[in-house]
Short mmCIF file of C-alpha atoms and ligand atoms in Angstrom, two decimals:
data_model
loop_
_atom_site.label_atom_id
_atom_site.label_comp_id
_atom_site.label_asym_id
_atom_site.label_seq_id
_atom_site.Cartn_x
_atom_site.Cartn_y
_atom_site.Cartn_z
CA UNK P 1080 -4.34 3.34 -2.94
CA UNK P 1081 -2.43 6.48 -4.19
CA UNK P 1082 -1.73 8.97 -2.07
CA UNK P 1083 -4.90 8.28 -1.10
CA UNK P 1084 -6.87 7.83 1.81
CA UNK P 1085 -9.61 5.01 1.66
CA UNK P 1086 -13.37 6.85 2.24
CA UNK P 1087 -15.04 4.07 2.27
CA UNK P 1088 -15.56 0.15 3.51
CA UNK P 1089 -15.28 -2.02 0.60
CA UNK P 1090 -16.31 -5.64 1.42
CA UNK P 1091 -16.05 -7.99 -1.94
CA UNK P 1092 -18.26 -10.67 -0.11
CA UNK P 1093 -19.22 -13.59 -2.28
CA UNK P 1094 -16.47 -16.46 -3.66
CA UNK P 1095 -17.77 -18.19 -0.80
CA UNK P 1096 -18.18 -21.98 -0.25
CA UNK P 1097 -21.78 -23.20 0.01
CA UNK P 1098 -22.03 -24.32 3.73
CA UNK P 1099 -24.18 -24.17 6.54
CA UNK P 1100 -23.31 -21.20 9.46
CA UNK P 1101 -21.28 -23.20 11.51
CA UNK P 1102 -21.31 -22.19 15.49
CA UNK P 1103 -18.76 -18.61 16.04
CA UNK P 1104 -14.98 -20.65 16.79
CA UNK P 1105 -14.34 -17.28 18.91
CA UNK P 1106 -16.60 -18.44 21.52
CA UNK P 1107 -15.03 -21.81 21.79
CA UNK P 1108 -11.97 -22.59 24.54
CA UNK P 1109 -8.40 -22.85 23.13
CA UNK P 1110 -7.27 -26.08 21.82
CA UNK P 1111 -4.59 -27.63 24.18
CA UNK P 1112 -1.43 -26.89 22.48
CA UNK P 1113 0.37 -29.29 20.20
CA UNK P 1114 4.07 -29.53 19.65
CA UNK P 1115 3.42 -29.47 15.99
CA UNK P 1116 1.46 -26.84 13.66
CA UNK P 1117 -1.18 -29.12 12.05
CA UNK P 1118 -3.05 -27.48 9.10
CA UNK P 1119 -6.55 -27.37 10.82
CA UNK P 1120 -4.97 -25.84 14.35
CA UNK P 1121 -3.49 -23.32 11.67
CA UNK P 1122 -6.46 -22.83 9.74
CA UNK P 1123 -9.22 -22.87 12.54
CA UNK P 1124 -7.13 -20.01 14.50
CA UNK P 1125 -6.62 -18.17 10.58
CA UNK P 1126 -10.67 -18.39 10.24
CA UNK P 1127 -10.81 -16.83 14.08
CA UNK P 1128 -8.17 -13.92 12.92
CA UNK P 1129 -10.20 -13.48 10.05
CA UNK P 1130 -13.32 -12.88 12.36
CA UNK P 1131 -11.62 -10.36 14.15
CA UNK P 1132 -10.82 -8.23 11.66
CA UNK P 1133 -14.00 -7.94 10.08
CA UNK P 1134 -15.23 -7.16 14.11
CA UNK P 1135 -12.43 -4.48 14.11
CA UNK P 1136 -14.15 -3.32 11.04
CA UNK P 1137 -17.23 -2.78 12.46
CA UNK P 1138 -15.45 0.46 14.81
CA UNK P 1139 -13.47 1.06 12.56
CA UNK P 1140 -14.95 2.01 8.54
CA UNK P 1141 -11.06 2.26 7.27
CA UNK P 1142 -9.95 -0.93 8.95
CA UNK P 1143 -10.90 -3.76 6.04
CA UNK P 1144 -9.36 -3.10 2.74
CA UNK P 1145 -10.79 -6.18 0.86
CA UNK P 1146 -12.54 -9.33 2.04
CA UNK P 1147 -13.43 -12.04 -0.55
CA UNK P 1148 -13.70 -15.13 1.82
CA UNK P 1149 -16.34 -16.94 3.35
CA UNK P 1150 -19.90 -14.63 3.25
CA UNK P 1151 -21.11 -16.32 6.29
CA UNK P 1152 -17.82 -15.32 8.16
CA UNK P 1153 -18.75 -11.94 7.52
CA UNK P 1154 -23.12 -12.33 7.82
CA UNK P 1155 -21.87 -13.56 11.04
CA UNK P 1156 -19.95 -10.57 11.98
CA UNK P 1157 -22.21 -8.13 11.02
CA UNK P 1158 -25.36 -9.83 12.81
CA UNK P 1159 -26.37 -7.65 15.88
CA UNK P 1160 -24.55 -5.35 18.08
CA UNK P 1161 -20.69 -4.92 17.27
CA UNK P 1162 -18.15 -7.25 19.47
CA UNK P 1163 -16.84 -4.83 22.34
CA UNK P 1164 -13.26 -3.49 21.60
CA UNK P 1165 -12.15 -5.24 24.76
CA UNK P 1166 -13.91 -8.49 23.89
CA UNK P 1167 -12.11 -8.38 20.39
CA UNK P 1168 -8.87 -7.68 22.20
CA UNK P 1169 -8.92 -10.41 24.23
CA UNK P 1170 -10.12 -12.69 21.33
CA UNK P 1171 -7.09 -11.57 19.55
CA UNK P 1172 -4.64 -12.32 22.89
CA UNK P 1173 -6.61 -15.65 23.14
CA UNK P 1174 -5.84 -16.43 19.15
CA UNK P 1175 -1.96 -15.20 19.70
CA UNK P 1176 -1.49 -17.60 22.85
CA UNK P 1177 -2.55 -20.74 21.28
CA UNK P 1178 -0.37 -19.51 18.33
CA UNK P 1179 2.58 -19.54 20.40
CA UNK P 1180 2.79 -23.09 20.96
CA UNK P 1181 2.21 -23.86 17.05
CA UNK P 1182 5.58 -22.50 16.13
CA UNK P 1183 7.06 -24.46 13.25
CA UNK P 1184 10.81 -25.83 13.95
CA UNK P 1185 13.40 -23.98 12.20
CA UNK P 1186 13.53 -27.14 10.02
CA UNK P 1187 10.14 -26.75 8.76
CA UNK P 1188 9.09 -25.29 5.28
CA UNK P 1189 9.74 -21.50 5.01
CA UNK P 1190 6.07 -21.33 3.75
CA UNK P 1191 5.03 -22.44 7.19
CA UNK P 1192 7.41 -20.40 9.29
CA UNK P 1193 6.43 -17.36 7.47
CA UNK P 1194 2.85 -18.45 7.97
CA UNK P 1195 2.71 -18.63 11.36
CA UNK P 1196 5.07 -15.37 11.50
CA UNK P 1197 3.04 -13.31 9.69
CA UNK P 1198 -0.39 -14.70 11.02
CA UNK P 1199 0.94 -13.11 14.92
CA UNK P 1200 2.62 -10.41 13.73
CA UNK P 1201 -0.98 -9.42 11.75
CA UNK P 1202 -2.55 -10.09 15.20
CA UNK P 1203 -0.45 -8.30 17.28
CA UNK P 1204 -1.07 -5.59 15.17
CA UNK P 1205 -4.77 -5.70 15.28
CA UNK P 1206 -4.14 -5.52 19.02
CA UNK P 1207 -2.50 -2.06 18.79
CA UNK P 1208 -5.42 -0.71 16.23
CA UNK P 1209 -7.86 -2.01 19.19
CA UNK P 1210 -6.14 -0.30 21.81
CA UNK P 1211 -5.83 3.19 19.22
CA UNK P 1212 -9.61 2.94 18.56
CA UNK P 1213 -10.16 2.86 22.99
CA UNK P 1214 -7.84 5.61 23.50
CA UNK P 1215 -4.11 5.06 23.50
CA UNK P 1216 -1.57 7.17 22.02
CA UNK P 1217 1.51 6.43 20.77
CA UNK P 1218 4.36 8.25 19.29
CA UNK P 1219 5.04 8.04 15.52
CA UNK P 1220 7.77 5.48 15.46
CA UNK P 1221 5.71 3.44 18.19
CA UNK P 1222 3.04 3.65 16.25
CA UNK P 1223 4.36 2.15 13.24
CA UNK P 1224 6.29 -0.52 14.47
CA UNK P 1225 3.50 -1.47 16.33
CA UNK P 1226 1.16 -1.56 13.23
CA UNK P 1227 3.57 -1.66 10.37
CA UNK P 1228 6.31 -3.58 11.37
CA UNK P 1229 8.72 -0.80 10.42
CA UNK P 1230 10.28 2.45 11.56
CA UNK P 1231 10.91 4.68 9.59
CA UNK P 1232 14.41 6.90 9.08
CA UNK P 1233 14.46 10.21 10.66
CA UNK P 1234 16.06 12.97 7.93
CA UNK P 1235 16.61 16.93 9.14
CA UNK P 1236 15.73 20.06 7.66
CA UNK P 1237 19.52 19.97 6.00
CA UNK P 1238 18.68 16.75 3.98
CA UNK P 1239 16.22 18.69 2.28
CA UNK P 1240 17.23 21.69 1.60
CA UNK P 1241 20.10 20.26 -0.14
CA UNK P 1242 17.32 18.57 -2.64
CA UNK P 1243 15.53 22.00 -2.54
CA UNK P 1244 19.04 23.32 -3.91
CA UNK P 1245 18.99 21.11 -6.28
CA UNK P 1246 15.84 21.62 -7.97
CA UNK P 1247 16.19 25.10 -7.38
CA UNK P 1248 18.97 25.35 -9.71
CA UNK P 1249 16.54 22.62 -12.50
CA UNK P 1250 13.93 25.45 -12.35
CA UNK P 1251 15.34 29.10 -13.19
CA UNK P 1252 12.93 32.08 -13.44
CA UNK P 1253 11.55 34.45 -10.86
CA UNK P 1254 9.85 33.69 -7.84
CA UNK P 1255 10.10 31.28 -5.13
CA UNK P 1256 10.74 28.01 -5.77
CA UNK P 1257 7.17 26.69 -4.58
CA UNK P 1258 6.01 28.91 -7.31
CA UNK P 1259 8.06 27.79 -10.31
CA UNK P 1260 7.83 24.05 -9.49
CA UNK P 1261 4.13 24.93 -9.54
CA UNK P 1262 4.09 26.69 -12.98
CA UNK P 1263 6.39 23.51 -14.07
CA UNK P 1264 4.23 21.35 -13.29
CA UNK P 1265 1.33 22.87 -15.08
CA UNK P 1266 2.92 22.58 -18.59
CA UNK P 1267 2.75 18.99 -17.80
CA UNK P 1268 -1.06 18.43 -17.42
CA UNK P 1269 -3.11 16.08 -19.53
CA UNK P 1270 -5.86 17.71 -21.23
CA UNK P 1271 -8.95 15.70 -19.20
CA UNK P 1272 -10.18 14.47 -23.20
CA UNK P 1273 -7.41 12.83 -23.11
CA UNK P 1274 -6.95 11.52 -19.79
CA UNK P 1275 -8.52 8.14 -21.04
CA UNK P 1276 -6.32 7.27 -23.97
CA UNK P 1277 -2.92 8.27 -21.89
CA UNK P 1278 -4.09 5.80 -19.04
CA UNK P 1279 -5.31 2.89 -21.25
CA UNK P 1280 -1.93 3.08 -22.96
CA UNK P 1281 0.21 2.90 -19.62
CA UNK P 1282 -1.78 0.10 -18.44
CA UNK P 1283 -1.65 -1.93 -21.55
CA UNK P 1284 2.44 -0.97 -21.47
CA UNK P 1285 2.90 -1.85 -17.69
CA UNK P 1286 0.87 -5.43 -18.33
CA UNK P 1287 2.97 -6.13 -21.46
CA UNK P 1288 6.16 -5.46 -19.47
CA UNK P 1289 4.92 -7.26 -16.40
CA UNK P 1290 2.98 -10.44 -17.91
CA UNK P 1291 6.35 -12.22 -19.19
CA UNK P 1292 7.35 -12.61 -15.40
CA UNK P 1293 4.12 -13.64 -13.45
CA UNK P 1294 1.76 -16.30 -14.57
CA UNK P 1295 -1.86 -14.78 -13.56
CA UNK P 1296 -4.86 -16.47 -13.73
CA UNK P 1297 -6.12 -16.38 -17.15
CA UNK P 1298 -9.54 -14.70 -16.02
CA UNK P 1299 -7.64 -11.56 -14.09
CA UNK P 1300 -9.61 -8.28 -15.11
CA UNK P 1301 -8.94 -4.70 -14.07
CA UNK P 1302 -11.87 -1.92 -14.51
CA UNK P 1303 -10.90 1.65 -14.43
CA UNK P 1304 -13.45 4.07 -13.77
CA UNK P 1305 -13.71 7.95 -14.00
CA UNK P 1306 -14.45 9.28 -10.54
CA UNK P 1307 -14.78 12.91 -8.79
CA UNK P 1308 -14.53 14.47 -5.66
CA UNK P 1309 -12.50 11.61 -3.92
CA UNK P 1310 -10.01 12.46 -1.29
CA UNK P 1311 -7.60 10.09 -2.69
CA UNK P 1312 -5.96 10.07 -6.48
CA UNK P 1313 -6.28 6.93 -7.73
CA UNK P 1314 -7.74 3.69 -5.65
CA UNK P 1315 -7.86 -0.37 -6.47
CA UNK P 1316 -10.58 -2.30 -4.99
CA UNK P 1317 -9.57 -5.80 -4.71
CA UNK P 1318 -12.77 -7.82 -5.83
CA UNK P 1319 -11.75 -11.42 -5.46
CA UNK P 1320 -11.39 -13.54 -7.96
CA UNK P 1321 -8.57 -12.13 -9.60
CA UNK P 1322 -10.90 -9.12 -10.71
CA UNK P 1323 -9.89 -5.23 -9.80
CA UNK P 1324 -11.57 -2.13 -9.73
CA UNK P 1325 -9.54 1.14 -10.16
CA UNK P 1326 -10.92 4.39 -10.13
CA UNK P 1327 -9.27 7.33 -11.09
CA UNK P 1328 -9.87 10.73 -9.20
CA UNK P 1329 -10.38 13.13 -11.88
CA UNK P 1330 -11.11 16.39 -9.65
CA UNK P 1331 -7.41 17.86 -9.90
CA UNK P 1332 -5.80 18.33 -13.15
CA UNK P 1333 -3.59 15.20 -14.03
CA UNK P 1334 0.20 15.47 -14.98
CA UNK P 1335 1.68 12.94 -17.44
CA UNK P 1336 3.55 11.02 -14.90
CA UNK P 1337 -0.15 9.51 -13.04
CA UNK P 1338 -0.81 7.27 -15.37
CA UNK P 1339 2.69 5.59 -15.41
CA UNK P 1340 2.54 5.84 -11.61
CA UNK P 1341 -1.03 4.48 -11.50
CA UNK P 1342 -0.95 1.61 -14.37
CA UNK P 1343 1.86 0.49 -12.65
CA UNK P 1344 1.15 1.21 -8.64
CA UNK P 1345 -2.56 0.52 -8.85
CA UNK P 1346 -2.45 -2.61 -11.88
CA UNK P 1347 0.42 -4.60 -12.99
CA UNK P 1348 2.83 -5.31 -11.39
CA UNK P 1349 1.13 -3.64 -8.23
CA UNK P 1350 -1.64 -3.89 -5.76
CA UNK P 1351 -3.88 -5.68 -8.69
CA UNK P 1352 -0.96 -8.46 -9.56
CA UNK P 1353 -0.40 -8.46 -5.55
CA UNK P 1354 -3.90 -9.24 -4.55
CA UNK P 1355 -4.45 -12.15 -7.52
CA UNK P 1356 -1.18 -13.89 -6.86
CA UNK P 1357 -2.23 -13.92 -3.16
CA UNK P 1358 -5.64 -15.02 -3.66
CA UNK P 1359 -4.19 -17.88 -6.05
CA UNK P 1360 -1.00 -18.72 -4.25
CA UNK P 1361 -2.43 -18.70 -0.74
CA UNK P 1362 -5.91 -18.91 -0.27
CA UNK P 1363 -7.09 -21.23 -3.31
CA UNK P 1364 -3.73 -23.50 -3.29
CA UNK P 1365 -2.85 -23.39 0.16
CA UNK P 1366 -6.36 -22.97 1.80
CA UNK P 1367 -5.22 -20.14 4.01
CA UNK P 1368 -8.21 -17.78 4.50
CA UNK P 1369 -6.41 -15.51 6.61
CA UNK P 1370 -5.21 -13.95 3.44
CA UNK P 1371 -9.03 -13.62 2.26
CA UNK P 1372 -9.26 -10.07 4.36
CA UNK P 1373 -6.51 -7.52 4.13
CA UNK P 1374 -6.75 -5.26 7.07
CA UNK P 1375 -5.54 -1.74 5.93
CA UNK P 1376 -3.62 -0.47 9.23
CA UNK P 1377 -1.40 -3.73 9.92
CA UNK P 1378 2.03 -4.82 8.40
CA UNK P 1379 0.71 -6.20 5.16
CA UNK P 1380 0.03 -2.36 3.98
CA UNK P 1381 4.05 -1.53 3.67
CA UNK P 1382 4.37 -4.77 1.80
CA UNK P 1383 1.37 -3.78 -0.59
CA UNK P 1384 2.44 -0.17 -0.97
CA UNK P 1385 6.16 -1.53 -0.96
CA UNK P 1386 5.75 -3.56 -3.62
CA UNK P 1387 3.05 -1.09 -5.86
CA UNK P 1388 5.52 1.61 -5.84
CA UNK P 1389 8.63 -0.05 -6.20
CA UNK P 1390 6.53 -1.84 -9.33
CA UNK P 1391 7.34 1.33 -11.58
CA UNK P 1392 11.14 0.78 -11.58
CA UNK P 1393 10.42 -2.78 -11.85
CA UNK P 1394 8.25 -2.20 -15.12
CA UNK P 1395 10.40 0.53 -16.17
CA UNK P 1396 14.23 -0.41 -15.27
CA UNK P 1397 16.66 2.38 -16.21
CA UNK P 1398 15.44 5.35 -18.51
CA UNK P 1399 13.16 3.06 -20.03
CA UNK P 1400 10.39 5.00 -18.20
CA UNK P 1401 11.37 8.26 -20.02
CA UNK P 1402 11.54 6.55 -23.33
CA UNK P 1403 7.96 5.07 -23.38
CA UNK P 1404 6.22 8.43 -22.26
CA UNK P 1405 8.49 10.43 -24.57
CA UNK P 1406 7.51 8.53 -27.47
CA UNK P 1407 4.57 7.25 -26.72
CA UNK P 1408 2.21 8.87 -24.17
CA UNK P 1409 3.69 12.63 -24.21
CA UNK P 1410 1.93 12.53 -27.93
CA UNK P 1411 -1.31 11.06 -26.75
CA UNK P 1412 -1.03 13.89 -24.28
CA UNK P 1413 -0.65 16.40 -27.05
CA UNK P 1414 2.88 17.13 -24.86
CA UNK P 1415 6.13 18.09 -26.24
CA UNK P 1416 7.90 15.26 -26.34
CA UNK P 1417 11.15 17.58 -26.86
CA UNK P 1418 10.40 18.29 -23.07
CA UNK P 1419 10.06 14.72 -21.13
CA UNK P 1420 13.83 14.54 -20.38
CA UNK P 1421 13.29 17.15 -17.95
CA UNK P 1422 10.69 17.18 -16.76
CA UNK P 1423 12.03 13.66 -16.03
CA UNK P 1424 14.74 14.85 -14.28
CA UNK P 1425 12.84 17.52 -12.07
CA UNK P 1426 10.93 14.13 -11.04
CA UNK P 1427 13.94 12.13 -10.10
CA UNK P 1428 14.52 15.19 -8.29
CA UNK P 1429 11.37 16.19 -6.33
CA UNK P 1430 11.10 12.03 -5.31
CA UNK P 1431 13.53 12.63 -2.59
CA UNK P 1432 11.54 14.90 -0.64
CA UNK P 1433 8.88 12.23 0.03
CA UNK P 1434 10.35 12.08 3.31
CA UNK P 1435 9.22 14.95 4.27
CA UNK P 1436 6.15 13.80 4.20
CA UNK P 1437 6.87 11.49 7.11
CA UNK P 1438 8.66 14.68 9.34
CA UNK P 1439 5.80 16.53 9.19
CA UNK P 1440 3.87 13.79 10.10
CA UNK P 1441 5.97 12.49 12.35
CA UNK P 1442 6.47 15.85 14.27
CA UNK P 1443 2.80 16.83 14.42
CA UNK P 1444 1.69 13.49 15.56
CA UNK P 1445 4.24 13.69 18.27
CA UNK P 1446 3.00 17.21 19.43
CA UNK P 1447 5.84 19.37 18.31
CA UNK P 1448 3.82 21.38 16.03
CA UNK P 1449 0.07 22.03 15.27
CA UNK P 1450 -1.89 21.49 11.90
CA UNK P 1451 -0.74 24.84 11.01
CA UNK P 1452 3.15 24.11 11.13
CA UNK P 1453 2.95 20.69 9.67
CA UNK P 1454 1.20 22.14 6.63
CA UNK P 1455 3.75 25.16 6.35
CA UNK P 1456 6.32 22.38 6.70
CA UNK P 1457 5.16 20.64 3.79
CA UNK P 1458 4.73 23.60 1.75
CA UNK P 1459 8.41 24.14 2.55
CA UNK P 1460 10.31 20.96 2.03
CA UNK P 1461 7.75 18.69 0.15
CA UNK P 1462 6.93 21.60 -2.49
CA UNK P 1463 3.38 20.99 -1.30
CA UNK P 1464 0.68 23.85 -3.14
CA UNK P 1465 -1.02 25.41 0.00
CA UNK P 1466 -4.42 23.66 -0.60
CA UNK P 1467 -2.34 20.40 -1.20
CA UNK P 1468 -0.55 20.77 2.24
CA UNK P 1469 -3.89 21.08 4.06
CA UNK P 1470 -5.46 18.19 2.51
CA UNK P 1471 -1.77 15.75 3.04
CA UNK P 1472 -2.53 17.14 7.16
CA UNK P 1473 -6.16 15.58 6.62
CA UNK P 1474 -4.44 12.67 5.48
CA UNK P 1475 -1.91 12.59 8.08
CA UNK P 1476 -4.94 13.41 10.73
CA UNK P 1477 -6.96 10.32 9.89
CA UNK P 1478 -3.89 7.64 8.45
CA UNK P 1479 -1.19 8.80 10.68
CA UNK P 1480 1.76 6.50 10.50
CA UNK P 1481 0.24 4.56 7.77
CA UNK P 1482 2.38 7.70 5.49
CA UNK P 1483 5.77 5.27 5.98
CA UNK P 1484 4.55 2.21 3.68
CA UNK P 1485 5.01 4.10 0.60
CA UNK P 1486 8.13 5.37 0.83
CA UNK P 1487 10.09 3.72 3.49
CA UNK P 1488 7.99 0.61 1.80
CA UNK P 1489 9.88 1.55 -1.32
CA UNK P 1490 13.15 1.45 -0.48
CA UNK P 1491 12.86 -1.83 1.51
CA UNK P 1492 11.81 -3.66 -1.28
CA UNK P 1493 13.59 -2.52 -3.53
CA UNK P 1494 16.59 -3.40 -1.32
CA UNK P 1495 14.73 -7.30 -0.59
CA UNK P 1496 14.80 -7.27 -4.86
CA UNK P 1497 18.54 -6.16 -5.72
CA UNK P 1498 19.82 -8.47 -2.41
CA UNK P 1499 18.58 -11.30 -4.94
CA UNK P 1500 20.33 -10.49 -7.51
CA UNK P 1501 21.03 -7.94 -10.09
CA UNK P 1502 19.72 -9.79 -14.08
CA UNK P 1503 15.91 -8.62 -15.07
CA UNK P 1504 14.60 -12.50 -14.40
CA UNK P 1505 16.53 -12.15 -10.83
CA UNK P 1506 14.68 -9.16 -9.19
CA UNK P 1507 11.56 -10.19 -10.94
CA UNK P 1508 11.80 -13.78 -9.75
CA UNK P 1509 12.47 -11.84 -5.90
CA UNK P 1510 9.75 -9.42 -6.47
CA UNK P 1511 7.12 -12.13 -7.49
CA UNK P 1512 7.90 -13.91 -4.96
CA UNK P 1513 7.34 -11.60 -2.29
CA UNK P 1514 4.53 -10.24 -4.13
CA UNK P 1515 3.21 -13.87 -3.44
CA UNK P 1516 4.33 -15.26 -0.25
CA UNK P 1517 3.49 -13.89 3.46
CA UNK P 1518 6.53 -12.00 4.46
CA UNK P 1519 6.20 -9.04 6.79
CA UNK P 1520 8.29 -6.06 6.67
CA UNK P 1521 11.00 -7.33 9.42
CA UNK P 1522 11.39 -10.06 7.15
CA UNK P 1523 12.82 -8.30 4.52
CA UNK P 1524 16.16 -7.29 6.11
ZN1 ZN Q 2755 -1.50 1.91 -2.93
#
């Protein structure tokens, strides 16, 4: 998603293998331990993982993001009353002790290790969300690591206003500066006739530039659809089989720079190319169904947000980002194309007061301010509109920590990609790799 929030369960069943319902594995007693991590151990406690997150999702309407495995894992699930919270709990501490024992040596293949890694770290996770959904409160940073895998940096009211400065002195005129960042930004808005023709032109652009370094199954698809009154900007809902629906939240005006930020963060190389390569890599190569269902509050969010956002600079290396809507989409837009450069630079800009995003979250959540402060906050130091700051506290109310995987998300990737080296067919060979392997957040340091 997009600055989004998800309002809705989406459950892709189908993709599944013919079979007969075989008896719920939840219900039967831990394996005695093993000294090695044999693929069916590995697999039969991945299928019992699976089972818990769809349960979770039964409390919990945000909690599954996609599911495209088995359909009789999730008939099963959703057959009579809901598992208790504490029954799913101690499911989950049942599935993380007999992991324990089914640790791969350090000389094993850094598929497995990361495997097994990722498969507790998911259910540990899962653990926390239980224990949030029956009551327990944690700070912000608690919160996150416990979910996300991740804390995120603390920055002070002096970090900002220094980037306030900054694009104070990019936008002269009269007023404050929440008022003539507003009025910027509206001589930037895509006339809604032609909304379509601007997006169908970044996505073909950010699948031209992104096709040459991943090899996607030849049947991938990606729908866009027109939608209104959505709480969220743009959304992609992972179908399975390499197929994507993203809808596009038409209720606000949209500026030019949505339908890089979308082709890119919602398509290729994002959460579309993230999901397929996952879906081939892991689950129809490897067999590993846990990768089947994507819960949405658990560490594989910051990589999927991570990697989404960070997608745009891989797409778009250097100024190449201003060249291509200069040239291409600010005339589709009927834009100036005299005026991209800076409106490119008030961008580059603004984009370091995303953190503030997490302060005010951060604070509120910890009880240092009320709804109230949090949204005069962002007003403040995120150049939020007032009606945008309540909604972003709505956000925050609902998502909470989950605000961290885009930005702090960001930056660790795109520290994971220029680690590997700093040629085009370097980072992209790093970033396709994460996009398709199971590493978790911790991992990428
Ligand atoms: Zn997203």
């Amino acid at each position: 998603m997009r600055y989004a929030s998800h309002a809705a369960l989406m459950l892709a069943a189908g993709l599944s293998s013919a079979g007969c319902v075989r008896p719920d594995p939840l219900d039967t007693p831990v394996p005695a331990s093993s000294s090695t991590a044999s693929p069916a151990a590995m697999n039969s406690l991945a299928e019992r993982y699976v089972k818990l997150v769809l349960a979770v999702g039964r409390h919990d309407a945000n909690y599954v993001d996609a599911y495209y495995g088995p359909a009789e894992w999730k008939a099963g699930t959703d057959a009579g009353a809901p598992l208790p919270l504490d029954t799913i709990r101690a499911r989950a501490q049942a599935v993380l002790a007999a992991l324990a024992p089914l640790r791969p040596a350090a000389s094993a293949p850094e598929m497995e290790r990361l495997r097994h890694r990722y498969l507790e770290k998911q259910l540990e996770s899962l653990v926390a969300r239980v224990e949030m959904l029956q009551g327990k409160r944690f700070t912000f940073d608690e919160e996150s690591r416990a979910l996300y895998d991740a804390q995120a940096p603390v920055h002070t009211e002096a970090h900002f206003d220094s980037i306030l400065a900054r694009l104070d002195a990019a936008l002269p005129g009269t007023g404050s500066l929440q008022q003539r960042y507003g009025a910027f930004r509206q001589r930037f808005v895509v006339p809604p006739e032609r909304v379509d023709a601007v997006f169908s032109a970044a996505i073909a652009e950010c699948r031209r530039r992104t096709m040459p370094h991943v090899t996607l199954p030849p049947d991938e698809s990606f729908r866009v659809e027109y939608v209104t009154d959505k709480p969220w900007s743009g959304y992609n809902w992972y179908q399975g089989g390499s197929r994507s629906l993203i809808q596009v939240n038409t209720s606000l005006p949209i500026s030019i720079d949505r339908a890089v930020d979308l082709a890119c963060h919602e398509g290729y190389p994002g959460h579309h190319v993230y999901n397929a390569l996952l879906e081939r890599a892991l689950v129809r190569e490897r067999g590993w169904q846990e990768f089947s269902v994507y819960p949405l509050f658990s560490p594989q969010s910051l990589i999927a947000e991570g990697t989404a956002n960070f997608g745009i600079d891989m797409a778009f290396p250097g100024d190449e980002r201003l060249r291509f809507e200069r040239d291409v989409l600010f005339p589709l837009a009927g834009l100036d194309p005299a005026t991209a450069a800076e409106w490119a630079r008030v961008r580059e800009l603004n984009s370091g007061l995303s953190y503030a995003g997490n302060e005010a979250a951060r604070r509120y959540l910890n009880g240092e301010i009320d709804a109230a402060a949090a949204a005069a906050w962002l007003e403040r130091y995120a150049l939020s509109t007032p009606e945008a700051a309540k909604q972003r506290v709505r956000f925050i109310d609902t998502y909470r920590s989950y605000v961290i995987n885009y930005n702090l998300g960001q930056d660790l990737v795109r520290e994971y990609v220029e680690r590997h080296g700093a040629s085009a067919e370097a980072r992209w060979r790093a970033f396709v790799d994460l996009l398709a392997s199971p590493r978790l957040p911790s991992g990428l340091k």
